[in-house]
PDB file of C-alpha atoms in Angstrom:
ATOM      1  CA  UNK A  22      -5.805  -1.467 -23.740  1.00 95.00           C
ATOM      2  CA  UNK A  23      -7.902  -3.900 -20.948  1.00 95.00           C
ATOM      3  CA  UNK A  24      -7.027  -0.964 -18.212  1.00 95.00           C
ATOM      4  CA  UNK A  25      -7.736   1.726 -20.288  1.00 96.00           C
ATOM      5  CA  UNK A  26     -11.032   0.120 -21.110  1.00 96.00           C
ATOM      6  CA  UNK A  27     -11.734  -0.547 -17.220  1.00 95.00           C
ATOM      7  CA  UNK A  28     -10.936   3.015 -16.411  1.00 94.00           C
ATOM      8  CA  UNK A  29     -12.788   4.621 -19.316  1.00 96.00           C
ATOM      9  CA  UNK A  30     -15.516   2.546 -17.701  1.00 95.00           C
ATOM     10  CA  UNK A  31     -15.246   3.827 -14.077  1.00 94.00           C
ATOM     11  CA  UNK A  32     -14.703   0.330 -12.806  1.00 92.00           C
ATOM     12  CA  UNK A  33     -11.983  -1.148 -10.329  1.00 85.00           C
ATOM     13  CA  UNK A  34     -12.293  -4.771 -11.136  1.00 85.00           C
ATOM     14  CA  UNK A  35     -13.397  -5.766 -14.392  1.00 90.00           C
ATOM     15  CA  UNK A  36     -13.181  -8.252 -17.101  1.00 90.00           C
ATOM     16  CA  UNK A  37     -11.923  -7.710 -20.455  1.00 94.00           C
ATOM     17  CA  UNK A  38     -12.787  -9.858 -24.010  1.00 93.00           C
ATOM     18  CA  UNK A  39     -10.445  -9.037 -26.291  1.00 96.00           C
ATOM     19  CA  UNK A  40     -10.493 -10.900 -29.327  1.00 96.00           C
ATOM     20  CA  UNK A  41      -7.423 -11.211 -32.143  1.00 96.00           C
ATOM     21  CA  UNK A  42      -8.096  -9.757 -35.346  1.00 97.00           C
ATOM     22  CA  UNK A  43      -6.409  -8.534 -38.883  1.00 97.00           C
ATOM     23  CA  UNK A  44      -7.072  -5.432 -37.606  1.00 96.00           C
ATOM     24  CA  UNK A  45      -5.433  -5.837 -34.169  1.00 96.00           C
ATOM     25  CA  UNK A  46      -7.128  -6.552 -31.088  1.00 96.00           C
ATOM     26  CA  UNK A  47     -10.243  -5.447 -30.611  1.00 97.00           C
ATOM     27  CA  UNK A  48     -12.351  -5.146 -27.379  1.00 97.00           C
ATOM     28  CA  UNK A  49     -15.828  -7.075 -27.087  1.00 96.00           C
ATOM     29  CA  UNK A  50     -17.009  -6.327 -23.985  1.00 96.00           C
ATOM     30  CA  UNK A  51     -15.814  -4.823 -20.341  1.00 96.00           C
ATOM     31  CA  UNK A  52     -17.525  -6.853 -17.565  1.00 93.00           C
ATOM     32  CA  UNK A  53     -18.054  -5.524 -14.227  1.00 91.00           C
ATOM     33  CA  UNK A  54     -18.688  -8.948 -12.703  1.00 86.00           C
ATOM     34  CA  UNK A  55     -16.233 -11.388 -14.540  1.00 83.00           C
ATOM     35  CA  UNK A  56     -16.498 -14.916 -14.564  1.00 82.00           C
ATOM     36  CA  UNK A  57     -12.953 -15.397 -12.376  1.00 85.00           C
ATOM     37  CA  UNK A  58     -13.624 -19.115 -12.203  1.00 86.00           C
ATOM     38  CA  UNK A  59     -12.683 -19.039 -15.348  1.00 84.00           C
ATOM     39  CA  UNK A  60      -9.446 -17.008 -15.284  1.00 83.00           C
ATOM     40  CA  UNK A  61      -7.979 -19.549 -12.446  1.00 89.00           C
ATOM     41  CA  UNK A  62      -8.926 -22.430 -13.934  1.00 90.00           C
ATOM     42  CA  UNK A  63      -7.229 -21.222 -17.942  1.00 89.00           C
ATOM     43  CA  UNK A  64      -4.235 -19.589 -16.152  1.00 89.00           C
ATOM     44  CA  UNK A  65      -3.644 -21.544 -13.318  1.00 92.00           C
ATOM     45  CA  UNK A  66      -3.437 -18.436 -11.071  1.00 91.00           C
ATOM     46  CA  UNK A  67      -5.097 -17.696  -7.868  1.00 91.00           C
ATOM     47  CA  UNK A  68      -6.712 -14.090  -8.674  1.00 89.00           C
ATOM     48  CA  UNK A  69      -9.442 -14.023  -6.382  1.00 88.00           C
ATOM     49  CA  UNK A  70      -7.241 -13.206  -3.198  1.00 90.00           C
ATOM     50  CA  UNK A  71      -5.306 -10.335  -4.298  1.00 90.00           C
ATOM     51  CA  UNK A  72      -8.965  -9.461  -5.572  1.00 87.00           C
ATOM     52  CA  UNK A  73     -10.450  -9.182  -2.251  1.00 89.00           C
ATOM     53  CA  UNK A  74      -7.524  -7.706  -0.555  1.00 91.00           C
ATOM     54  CA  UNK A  75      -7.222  -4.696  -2.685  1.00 88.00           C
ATOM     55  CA  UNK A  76     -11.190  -3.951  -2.301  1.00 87.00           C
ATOM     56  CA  UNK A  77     -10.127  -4.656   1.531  1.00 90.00           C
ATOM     57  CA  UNK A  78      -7.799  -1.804   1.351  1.00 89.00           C
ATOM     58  CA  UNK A  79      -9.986   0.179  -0.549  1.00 86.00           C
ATOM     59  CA  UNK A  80     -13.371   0.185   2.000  1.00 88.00           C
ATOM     60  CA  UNK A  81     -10.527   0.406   4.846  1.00 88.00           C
ATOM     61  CA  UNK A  82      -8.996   3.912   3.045  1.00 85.00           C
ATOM     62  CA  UNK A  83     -12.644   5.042   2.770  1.00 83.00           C
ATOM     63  CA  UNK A  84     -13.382   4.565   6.048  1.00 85.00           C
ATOM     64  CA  UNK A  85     -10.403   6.479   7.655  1.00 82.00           C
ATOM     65  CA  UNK A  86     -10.512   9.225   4.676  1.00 77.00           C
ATOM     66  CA  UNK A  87      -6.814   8.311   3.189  1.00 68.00           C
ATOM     67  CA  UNK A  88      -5.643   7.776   0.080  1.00 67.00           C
ATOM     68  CA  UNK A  89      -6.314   4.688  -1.583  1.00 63.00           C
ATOM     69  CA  UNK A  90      -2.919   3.590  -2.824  1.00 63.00           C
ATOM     70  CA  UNK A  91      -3.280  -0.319  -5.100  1.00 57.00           C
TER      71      UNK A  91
END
């Protein structure tokens, strides 16, 4: 549902509120500059690395004209 929501949006790296309800979950908002502070600090996992390495990867595929593969 959260990558659907990011790709419907045309973004790469996004953030996601989803929020429980008796309907299912239900999507708030799609941020294209999430808080990431945030998602370390709740999950205990380093995301801002593999972040900047894929958007590494990404400018270097540009650059040379190949694919970008994640």
């Amino acid at each position: 549902m959260a990558v659907a929501a990011v790709k419907a949006m045309g973004l790469v790296v996004a953030g996601v509120d989803i929020l429980r309800s008796h309907r299912g979950p239900l999507i708030l908002e799609v941020n294209s500059a999430p808080g990431i502070e945030g998602i370390e600090q709740t999950t205990g996992i380093s995301v801002t690395e593999p972040i900047v390495e894929y958007i590494e990867k990404m400018v270097a595929a540009r650059k040379s004209n190949r694919p970008i593969i994640a």
